Coordinates of C-alpha atoms in Angstrom, one line a residue:
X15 CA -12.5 94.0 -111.5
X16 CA -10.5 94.8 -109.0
X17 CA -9.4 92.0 -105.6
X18 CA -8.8 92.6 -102.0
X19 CA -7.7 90.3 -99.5
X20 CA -7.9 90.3 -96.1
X21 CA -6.6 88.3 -92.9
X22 CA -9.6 86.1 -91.2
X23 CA -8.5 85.3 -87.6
X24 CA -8.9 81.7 -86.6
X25 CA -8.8 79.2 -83.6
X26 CA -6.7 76.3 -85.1
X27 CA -9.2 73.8 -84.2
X28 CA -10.9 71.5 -86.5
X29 CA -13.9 72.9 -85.8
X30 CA -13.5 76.8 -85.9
X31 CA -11.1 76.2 -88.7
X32 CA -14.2 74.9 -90.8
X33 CA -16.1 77.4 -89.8
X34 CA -13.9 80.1 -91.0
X35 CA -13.4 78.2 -94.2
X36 CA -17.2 78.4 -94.4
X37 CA -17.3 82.0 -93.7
X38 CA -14.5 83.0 -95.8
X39 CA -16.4 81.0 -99.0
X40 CA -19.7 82.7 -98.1
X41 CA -19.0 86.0 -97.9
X42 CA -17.1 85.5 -101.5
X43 CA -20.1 84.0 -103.1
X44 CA -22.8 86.2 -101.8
X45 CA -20.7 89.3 -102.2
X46 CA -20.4 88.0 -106.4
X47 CA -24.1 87.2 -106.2
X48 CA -25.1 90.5 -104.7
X49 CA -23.0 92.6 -107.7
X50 CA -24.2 90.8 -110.1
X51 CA -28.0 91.3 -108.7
X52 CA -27.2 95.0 -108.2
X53 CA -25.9 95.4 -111.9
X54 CA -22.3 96.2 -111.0
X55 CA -21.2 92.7 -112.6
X56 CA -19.0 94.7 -114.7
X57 CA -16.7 96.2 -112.0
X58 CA -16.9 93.8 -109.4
X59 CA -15.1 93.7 -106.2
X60 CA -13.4 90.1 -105.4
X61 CA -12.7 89.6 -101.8
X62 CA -10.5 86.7 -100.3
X63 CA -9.7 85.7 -97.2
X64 CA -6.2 84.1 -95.8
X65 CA -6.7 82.8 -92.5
X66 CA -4.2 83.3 -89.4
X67 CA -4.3 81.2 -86.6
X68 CA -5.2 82.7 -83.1
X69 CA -4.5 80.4 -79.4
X70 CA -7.0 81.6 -77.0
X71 CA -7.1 80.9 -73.2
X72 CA -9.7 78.5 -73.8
X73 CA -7.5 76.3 -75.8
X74 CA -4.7 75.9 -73.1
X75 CA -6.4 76.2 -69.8
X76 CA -8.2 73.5 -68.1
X77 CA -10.5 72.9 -66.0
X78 CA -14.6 73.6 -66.2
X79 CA -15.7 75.9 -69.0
X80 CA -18.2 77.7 -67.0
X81 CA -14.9 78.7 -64.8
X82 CA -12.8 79.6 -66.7
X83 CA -14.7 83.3 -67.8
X84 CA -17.4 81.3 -69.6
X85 CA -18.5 82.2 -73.1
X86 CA -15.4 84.9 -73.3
X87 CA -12.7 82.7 -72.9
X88 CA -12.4 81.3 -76.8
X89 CA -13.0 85.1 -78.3
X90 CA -10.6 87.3 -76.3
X91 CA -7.2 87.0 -78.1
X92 CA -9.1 87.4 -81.8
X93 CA -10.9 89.9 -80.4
X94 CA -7.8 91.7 -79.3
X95 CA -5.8 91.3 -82.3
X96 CA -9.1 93.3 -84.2
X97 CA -8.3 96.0 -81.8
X98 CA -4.4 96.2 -82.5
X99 CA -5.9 96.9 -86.3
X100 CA -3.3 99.3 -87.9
X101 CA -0.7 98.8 -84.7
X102 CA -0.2 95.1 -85.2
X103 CA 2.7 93.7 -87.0
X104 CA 1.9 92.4 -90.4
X105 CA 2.5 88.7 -89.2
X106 CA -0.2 89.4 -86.4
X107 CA -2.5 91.5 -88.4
X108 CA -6.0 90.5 -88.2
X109 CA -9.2 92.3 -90.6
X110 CA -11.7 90.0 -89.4
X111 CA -12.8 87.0 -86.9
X112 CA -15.7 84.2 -87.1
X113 CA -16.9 82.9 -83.7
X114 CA -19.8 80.9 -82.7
X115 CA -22.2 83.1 -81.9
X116 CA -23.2 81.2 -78.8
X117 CA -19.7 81.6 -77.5
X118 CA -19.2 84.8 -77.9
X119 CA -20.4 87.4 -74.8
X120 CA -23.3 89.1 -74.8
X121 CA -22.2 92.9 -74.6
X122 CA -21.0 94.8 -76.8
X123 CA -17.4 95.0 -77.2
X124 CA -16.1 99.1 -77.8
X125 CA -14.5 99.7 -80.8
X126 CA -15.6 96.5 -82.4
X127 CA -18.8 95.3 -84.2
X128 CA -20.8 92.0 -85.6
X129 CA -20.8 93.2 -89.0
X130 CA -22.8 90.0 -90.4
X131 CA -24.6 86.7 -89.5
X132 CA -24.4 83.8 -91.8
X133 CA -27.6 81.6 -91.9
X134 CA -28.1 79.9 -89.3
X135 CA -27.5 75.9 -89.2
X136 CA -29.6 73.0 -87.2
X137 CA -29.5 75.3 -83.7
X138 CA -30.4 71.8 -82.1
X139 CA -28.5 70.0 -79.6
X140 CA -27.5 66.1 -80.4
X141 CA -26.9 63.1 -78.4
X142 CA -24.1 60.6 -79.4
X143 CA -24.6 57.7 -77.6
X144 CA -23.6 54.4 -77.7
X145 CA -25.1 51.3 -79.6
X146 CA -27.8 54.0 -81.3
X147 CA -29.4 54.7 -77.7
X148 CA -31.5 57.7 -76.8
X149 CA -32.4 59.7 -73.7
X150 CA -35.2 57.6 -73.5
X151 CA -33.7 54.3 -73.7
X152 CA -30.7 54.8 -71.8
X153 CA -30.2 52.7 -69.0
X154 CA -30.9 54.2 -65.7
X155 CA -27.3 55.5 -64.0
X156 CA -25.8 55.8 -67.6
X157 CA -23.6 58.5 -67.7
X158 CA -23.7 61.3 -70.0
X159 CA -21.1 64.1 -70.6
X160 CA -21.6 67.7 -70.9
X161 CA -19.5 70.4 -70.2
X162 CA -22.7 73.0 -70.1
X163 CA -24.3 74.0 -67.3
X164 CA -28.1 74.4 -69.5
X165 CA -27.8 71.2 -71.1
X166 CA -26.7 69.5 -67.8
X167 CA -29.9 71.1 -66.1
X168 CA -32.3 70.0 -68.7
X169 CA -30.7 66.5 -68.9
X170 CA -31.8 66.5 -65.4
X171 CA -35.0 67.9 -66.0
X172 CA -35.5 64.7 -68.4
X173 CA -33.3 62.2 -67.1
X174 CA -33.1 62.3 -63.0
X175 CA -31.9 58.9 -62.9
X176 CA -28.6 59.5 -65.0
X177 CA -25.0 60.6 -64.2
X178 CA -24.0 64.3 -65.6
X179 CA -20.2 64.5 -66.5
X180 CA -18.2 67.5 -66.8
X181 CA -16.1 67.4 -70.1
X182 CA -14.1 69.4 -72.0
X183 CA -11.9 69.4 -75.4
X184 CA -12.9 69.4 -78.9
X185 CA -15.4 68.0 -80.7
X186 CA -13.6 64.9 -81.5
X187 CA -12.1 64.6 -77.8
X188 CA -15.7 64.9 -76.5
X189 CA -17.0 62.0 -79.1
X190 CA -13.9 60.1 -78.0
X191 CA -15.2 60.3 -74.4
X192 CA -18.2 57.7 -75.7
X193 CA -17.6 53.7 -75.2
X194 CA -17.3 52.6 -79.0
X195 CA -16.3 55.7 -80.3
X196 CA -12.6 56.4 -78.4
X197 CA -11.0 56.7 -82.3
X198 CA -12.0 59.6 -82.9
X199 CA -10.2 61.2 -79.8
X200 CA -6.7 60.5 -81.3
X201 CA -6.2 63.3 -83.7
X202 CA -7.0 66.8 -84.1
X203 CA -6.6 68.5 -87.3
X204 CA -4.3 72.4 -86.4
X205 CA -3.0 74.8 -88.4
X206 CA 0.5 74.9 -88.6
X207 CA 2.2 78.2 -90.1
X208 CA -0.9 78.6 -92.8
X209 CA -0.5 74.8 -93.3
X210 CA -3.2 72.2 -91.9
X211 CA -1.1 69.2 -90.4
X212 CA -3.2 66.2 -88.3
X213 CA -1.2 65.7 -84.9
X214 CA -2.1 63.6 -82.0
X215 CA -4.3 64.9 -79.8
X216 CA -3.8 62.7 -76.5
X217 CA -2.4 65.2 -74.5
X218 CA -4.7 68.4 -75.2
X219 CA -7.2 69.4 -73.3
X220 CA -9.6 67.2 -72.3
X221 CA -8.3 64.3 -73.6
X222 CA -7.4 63.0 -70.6
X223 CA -9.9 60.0 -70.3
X224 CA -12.5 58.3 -73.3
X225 CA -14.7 55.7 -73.7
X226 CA -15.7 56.6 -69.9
X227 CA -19.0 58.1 -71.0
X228 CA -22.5 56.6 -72.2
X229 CA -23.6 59.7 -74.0
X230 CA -22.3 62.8 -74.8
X231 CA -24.4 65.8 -75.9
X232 CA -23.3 68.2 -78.7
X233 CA -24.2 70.8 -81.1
X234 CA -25.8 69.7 -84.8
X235 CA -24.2 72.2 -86.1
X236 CA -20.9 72.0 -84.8
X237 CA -21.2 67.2 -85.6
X238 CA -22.6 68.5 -89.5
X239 CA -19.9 71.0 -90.1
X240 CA -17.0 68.3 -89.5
X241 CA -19.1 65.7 -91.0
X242 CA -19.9 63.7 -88.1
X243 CA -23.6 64.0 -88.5
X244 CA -23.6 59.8 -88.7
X245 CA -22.8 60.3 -85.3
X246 CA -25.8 61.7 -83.5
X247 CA -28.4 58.9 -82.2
X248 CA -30.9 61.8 -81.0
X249 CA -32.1 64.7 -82.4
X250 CA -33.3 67.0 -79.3
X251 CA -35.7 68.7 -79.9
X252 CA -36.1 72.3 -78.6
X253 CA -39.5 71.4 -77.2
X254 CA -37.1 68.6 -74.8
X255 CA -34.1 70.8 -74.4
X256 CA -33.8 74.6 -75.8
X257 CA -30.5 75.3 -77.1
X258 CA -28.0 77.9 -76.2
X259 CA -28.6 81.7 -77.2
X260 CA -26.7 82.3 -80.8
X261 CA -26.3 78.5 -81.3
X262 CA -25.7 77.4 -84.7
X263 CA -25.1 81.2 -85.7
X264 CA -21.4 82.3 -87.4
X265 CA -21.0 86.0 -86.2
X266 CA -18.6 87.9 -88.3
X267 CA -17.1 90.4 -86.4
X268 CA -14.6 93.2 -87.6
X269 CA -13.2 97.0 -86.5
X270 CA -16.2 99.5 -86.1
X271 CA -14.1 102.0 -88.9
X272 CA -15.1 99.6 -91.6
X273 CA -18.1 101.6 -91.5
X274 CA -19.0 105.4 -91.0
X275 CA -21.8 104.7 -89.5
X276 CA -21.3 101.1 -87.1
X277 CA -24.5 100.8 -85.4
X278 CA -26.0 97.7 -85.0
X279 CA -29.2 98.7 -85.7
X280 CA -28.8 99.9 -88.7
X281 CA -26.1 97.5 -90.1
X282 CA -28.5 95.9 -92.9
X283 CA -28.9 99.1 -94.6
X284 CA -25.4 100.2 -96.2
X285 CA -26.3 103.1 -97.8
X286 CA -26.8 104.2 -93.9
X287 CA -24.0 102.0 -92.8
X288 CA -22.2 103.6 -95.5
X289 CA -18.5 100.8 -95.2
X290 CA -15.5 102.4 -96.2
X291 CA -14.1 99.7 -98.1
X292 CA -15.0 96.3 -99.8
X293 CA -14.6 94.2 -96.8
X294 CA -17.8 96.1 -94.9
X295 CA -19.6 96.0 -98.4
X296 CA -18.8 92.3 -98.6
X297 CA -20.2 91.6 -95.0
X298 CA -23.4 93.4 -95.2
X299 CA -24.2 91.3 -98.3
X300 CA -23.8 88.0 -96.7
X301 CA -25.3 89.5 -93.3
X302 CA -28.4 86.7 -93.1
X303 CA -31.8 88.6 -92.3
X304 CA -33.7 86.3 -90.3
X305 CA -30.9 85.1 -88.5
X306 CA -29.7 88.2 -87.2
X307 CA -33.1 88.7 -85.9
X308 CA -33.1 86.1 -84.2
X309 CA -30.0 85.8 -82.0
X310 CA -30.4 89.5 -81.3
X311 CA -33.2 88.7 -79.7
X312 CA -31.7 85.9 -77.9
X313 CA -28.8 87.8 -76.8
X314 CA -30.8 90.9 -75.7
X315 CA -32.5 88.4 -73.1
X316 CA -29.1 87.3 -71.7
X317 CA -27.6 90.8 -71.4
X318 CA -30.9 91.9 -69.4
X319 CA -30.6 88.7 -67.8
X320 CA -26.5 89.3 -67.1
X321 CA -26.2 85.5 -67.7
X322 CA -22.9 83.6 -69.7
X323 CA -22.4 79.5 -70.3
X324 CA -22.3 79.3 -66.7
X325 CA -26.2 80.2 -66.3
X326 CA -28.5 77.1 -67.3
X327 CA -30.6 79.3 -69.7
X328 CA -31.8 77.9 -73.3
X329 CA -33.1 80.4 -75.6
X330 CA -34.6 79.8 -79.5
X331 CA -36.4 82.9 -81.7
X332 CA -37.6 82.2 -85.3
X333 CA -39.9 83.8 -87.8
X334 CA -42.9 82.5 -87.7
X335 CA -46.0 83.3 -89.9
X336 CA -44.2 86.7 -89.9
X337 CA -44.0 87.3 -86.3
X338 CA -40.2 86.9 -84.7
X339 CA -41.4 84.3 -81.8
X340 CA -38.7 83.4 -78.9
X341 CA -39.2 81.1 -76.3
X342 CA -36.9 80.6 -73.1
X343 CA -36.3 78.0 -70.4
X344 CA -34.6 79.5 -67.2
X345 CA -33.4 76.2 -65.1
X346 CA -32.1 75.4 -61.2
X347 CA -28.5 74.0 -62.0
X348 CA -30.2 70.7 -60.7
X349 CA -32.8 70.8 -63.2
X350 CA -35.6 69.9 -60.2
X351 CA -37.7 73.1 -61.3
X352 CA -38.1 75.0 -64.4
X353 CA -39.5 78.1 -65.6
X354 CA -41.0 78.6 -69.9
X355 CA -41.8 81.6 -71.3
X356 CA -42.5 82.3 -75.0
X357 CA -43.4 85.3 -76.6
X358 CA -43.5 87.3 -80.1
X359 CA -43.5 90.1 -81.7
X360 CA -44.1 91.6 -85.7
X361 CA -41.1 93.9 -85.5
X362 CA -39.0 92.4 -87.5
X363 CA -36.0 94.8 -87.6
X364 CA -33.2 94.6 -84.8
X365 CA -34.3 97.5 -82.2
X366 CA -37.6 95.3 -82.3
X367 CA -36.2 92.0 -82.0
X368 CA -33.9 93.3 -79.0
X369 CA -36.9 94.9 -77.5
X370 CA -38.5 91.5 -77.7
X371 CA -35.2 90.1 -75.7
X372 CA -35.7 92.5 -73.0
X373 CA -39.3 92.0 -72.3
X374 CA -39.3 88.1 -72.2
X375 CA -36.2 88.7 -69.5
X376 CA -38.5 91.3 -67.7
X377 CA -41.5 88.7 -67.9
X378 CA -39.2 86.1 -66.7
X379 CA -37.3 88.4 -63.5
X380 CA -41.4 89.3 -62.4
X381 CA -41.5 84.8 -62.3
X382 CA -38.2 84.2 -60.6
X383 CA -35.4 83.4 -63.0
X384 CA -33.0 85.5 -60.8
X385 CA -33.1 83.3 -58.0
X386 CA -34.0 80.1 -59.6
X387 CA -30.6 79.9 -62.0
X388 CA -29.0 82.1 -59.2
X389 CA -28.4 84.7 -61.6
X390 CA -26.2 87.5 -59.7
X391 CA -28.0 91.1 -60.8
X392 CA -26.3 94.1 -60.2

C-alpha cells in the first residue's frame, strides 16, 4: 500500500471549509471503494488531503457581488496558486481546489481543468424567514434579502409587492440579517494557520446590519452542509424559482499535467485520460456521472449565453427516464417578464450534454434573452 498526500486549497470560510472537508473525505472513500471493485485491493493507493487556506477578493472587498467581477471573484487566488504548481513555495503550494460550482466562471481556464464533480446536493434555493413564513404568506412590503440578481428577479416575478435587499457575507451573516435569527451573525468559524479557531464576525463583510430583513433566500445545499437545514421555512421549488447553473455541485479542479490527456470530454475515461499520478486516478473515481452531465450542460448555456451572477438566469438539467432534460428561465432584472425554455436530449456523455447547453441558448437568443436580461453579446 503505498500513501500520497496532497495540499487542498481552501477559502477559510465556514462554508467552503466544509465543503473541502467533504471533498477531501470523498475522494478518499471512493478512491478505496473503486480499488477494491477493480481488484487492486492488494496494492492500494491511499490519498489524503491537508488543507491550506486561500483569501480571495471576494472575502475582503465590499460592495454588490454582481460588481465586484461576479462569479470569478471567490475562485481567482486558488485558481492562481494551481498555476504557480512546481514555482510556488512549499508554504503556498496548492495540488488541488474545491469551489462551488455555481461560483466558479463559465470558461475554461488554460492550463487548468475540473477533474471531478461530486454528486450533486438539493440544487434548490431556500427561504429563511421569520416566524416559519413563506413567499406566500409573507406580508405584503416584507423585505427579503438577496445578493443575486436571478433570485431577486424571480422573487419579483412571484412577489411584486415585496422589498428586494442587496446582501452580502456568509452564510451565517446572511441568516443573521433575519428578525429572530441575529445570533447566528456573531461568529464565523476561520482557519487559522491549519487550526480552525471561532472569531467574531461583526466587522466582516456584510455584517454590517441584522435582523433588518424579513426573509432571506439561500442555497439548500450550502444551510444542509453547515447544518442549518432547521432553518429554511420554504423549499422553492424549481418550477417557482430555477436555481443557479452548477448549484449544489463541488467541482474539483486541479493542473491539466495531472493527466496526459486533460480534455474534458473525455475525463470519465482514464485509460484515455491516462493521470500521471494517484491524485488524477483518485479524482476520476469520485468524478459523479450524472452530475457532471448535468452542469455541463448548464454551463455550456451560460458560455453561449456570455452570462455570470450578474445575469438573472436560472438553469436546472437532470436525467430523466434516460434522457438529460434542462430547463432555463431568462428574466428582466425586474422580474416584470420572463422567458422558459426546456429541452432534452439522449446523449448522455459530455460533448452531448454541452451540445444540449448551446441549443437551448440558441433557442432562447432566436426568443429574446439577449435583450430581455440585457445580456452584452460580442
Amino acid at each position: 500500500m503505498s500513501h500520497h498526500e496532497y495540499i487542498l486549497g481552501t477559502r477559510g470560510s465556514a462554508l467552503a471549509l466544509t465543503q473541502s472537508r467533504i471533498a477531501a473525505e470523498t475522494v478518499t472513500a471512493l478512491y478505496t471503494e473503486h480499488q477494491g471493485h477493480h481488484g487492486t485491493a492488494d496494492a492500494a493507493e491511499v490519498v489524503d488531503f491537508i488543507l491550506r487556506t486561500v483569501k480571495t477578493e471576494g472575502d475582503v472587498l465590499t460592495g454588490p457581488l454582481a460588481t465586484l467581477g461576479g462569479t470569478g471573484v471567490f475562485a481567482a487566488a486558488l485558481r492562481q496558486r494551481l498555476l504557480d504548481g512546481e514555482n510556488a513555495s512549499e508554504e503556498n503550494r496548492v495540488d488541488m481546489a474545491v469551489h462551488s460550482l455555481k461560483d466558479l466562471p463559465s470558461a475554461p481556464c488554460p492550463g487548468l481543468v475540473i477533474a471531478a464533480t461530486l454528486k450533486r446536493e438539493d440544487p434548490r434555493d431556500a427561504l429563511v424567514a421569520r416566524d416559519g413564513l413563506t413567499i406566500d404568506t409573507l406580508p405584503e412590503g416584507s423585505r427579503v434579502g438577496t445578493g443575486s440578481p436571478r433570485r431577486a428577479a424571480q422573487l419579483r416575478a412571484l412577489r411584486p409587492d415585496l422589498e428586494i435587499v442587496d446582501i452580502r457575507g456568509n452564510v451565517g451573516t446572511r441568516i443573521g440579517r433575519v428578525k429572530g435569527l441575529e445570533e447566528h451573525a456573531g461568529k464565523q468559524v476561520v482557519l487559522r494557520q491549519n487550526a480552525e479557531t471561532s472569531e467574531r464576525a461583526d466587522h466582516g463583510v456584510g455584517t454590517e446590519r441584522s435582523g433588518d430583513c424579513d426573509a432571506v433566500v439561500l442555497a439548500v445545499s450550502g444551510l444542509k452542509r453547515l447544518g442549518k437545514e432547521e432553518l429554511i421555512t420554504e423549499y422553492l421549488d424549481p418550477t417557482r424559482m430555477l436555481p443557479a447553473p452548477g448549484q449544489g455541485a463541488l467541482a474539483l479542479e486541479v493542473r491539466e499535467s495531472e493527466f496526459e490527456n486533460p480534455d474534458p470530454a473525455v475525463l470519465s475515461d482514464a485509460e484515455v485520460a491516462r493521470p500521471v499520478r494517484a491524485l488524477g486516478r483518485a479524482l476520476l473515481a469520485a468524478n459523479h456521472h450524472e452530475t457532471r452531465l448535468a452542469v455541463s450542460a448548464e454551463r455550456a448555456l451560460l458560455r453561449r449565453l456570455e452570462a455570470g451572477c450578474a445575469a438573472p438566469i436560472g438553469a436546472y438539467a437532470q436525467v430523466v427516464e434516460g434522457d438529460l432534460v434542462l430547463s432555463v428561465v431568462v428574466a428582466s432584472p425586474d422580474g416584470t417578464d420572463m422567458l422558459r425554455h426546456t429541452s432534452a436530449t439522449a446523449e448522455l456523455d459530455v460533448p452531448g450534454a454541452e451540445r444540449l447547453g448551446v441549443r437551448v441558448a440558441e433557442d432562447l437568443l432566436q426568443m429574446g434573452a439577449a435583450a430581455l436580461a440585457g445580456l452584452d453579446l460580442k
